C-alpha positions as MATLAB code, in Angstrom:
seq = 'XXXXXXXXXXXXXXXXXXXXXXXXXXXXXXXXXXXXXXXXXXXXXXXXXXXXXXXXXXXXXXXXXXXXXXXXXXXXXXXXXXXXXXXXXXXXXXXXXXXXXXXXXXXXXXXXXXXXXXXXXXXXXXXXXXXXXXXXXXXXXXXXXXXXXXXXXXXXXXXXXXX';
ca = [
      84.288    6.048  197.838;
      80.916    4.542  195.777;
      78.836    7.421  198.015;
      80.893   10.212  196.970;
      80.811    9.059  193.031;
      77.357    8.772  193.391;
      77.011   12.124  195.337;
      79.027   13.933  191.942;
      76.328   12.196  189.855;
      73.456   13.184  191.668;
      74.977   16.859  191.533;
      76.056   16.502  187.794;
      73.104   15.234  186.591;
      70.640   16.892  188.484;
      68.712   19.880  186.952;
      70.039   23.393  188.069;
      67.618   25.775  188.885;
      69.453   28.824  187.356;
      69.910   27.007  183.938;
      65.675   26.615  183.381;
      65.817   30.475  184.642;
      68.034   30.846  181.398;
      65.532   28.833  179.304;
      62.574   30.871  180.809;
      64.710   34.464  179.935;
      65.785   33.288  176.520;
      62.302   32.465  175.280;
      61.019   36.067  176.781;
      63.756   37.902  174.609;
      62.960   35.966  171.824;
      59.010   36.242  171.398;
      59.828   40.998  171.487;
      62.534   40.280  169.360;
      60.536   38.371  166.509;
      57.377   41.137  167.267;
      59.604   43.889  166.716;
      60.912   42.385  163.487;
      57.647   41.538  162.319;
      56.419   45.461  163.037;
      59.477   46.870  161.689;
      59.038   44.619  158.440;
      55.604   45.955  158.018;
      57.067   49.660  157.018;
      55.610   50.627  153.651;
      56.721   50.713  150.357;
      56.707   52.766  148.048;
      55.363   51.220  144.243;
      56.066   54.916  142.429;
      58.337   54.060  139.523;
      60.355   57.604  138.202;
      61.158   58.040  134.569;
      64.320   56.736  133.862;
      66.376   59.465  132.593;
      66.648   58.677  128.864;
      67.872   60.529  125.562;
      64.918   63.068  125.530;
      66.566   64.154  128.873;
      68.625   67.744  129.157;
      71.528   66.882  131.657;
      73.702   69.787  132.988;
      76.139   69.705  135.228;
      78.019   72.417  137.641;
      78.531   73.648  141.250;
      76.012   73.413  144.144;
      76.488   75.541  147.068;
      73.846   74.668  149.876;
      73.534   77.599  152.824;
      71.808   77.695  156.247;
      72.723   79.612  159.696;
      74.797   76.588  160.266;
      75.649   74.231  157.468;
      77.826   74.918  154.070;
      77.389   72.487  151.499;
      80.055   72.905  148.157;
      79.684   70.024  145.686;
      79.480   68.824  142.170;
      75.548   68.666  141.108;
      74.177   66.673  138.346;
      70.871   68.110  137.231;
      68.661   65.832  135.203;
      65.147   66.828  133.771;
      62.506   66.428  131.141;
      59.800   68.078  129.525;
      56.963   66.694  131.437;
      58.220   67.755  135.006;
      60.367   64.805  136.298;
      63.649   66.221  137.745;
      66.670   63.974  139.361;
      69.301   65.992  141.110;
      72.475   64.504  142.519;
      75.097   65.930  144.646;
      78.401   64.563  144.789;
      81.966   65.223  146.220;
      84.031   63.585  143.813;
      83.590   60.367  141.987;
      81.631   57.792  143.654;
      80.961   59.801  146.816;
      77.419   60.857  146.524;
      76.021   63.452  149.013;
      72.514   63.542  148.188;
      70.111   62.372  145.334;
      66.550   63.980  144.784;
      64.041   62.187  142.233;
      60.838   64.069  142.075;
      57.996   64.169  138.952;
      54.600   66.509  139.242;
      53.594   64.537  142.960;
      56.234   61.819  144.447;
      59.674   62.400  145.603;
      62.695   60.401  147.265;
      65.410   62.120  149.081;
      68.487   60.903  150.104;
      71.243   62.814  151.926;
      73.623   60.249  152.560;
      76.172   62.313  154.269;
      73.306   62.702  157.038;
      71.547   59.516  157.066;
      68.122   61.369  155.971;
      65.902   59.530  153.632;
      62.146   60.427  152.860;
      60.080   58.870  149.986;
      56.191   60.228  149.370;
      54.179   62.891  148.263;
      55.338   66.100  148.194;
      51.951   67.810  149.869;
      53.090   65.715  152.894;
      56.826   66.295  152.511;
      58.602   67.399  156.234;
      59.449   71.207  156.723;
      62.994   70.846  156.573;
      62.592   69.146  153.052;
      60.126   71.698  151.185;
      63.696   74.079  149.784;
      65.048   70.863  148.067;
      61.630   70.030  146.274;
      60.680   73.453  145.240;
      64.013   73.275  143.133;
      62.012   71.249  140.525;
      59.662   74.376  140.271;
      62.730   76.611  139.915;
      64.499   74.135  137.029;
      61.717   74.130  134.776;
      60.797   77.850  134.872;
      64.078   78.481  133.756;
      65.614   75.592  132.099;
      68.302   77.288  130.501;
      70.178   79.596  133.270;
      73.526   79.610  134.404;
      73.241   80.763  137.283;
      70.210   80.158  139.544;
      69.559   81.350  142.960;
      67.181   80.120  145.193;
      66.281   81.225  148.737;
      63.730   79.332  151.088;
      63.394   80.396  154.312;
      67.339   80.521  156.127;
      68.435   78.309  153.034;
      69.795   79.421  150.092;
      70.789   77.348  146.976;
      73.259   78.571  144.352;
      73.844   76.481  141.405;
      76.605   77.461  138.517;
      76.671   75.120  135.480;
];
């Protein structure tokens, strides 16, 4: 009976070769894991500070429909601008559910469609393709300030806005 207690204690007690194979894996997923933050942490960011919008600022507000071969966008726009070119457009359906919010003054611009996921913050000479109809609105806005109807076509999309 004393050889086969001391047998379980040798086995209980004795180091398992699978478990140090754990130790070894763990530390192997841990050293990517803690690169990959620190890379991923590294992103820039952006220091551009936009005007806040202020009393100086004309505010209108109406209808945006957004057009492409394949997407139809209705909602309520909020169109915010001042004199020296800064612009904020934001797209909503409804209270509280924002679709999309553009900032943009005379060379910086942040985009966010949250109903997509898309976000972009930088200068708009390096501004993506698929982004250069929403930031020549600004150009559109201040030409005519004052219209109630504006139509806009770039490329396949069209924007209509009715305030």
């Amino acid at each position: 009976m004393k050889t086969q207690v001391e047998a379980i204690h040798r086995i209980a007690f004795q180091p398992v070769g699978f478990a140090r194979r754990i130790e070894i894996n763990r530390n192997h997923i841990c050293v990517p894991l803690i690169i990959a933050f620190y890379l991923t942490s590294c992103a820039p960011i952006s220091q551009h500070r936009f005007a806040e919008p202020a009393a100086g600022w004309q505010t209108r507000t109406g209808q945006l429909m957004y057009r492409t071969a394949t997407v139809t966008l209705i909602g309520e726009a909020v169109l915010r601008f001042w004199k020296t070119g800064d612009f904020e457009l934001t797209v909503s359906k409804g209270p509280g559910i924002t679709l999309l919010s553009l900032r943009q003054d005379s060379d910086f611009a942040e985009f966010n469609a949250n109903f997509t996921g898309q976000r972009w913050t930088g200068r708009v000479a390096q501004a993506p393709t698929q982004l250069r109809g929403w930031l020549a609105l600004r150009e559109q806005f201040l030409r005519v300030p004052n219209q109630k109807i504006l139509r806009y076509v770039s490329g396949s999309e069209t924007f209509l806005f009715r305030f």
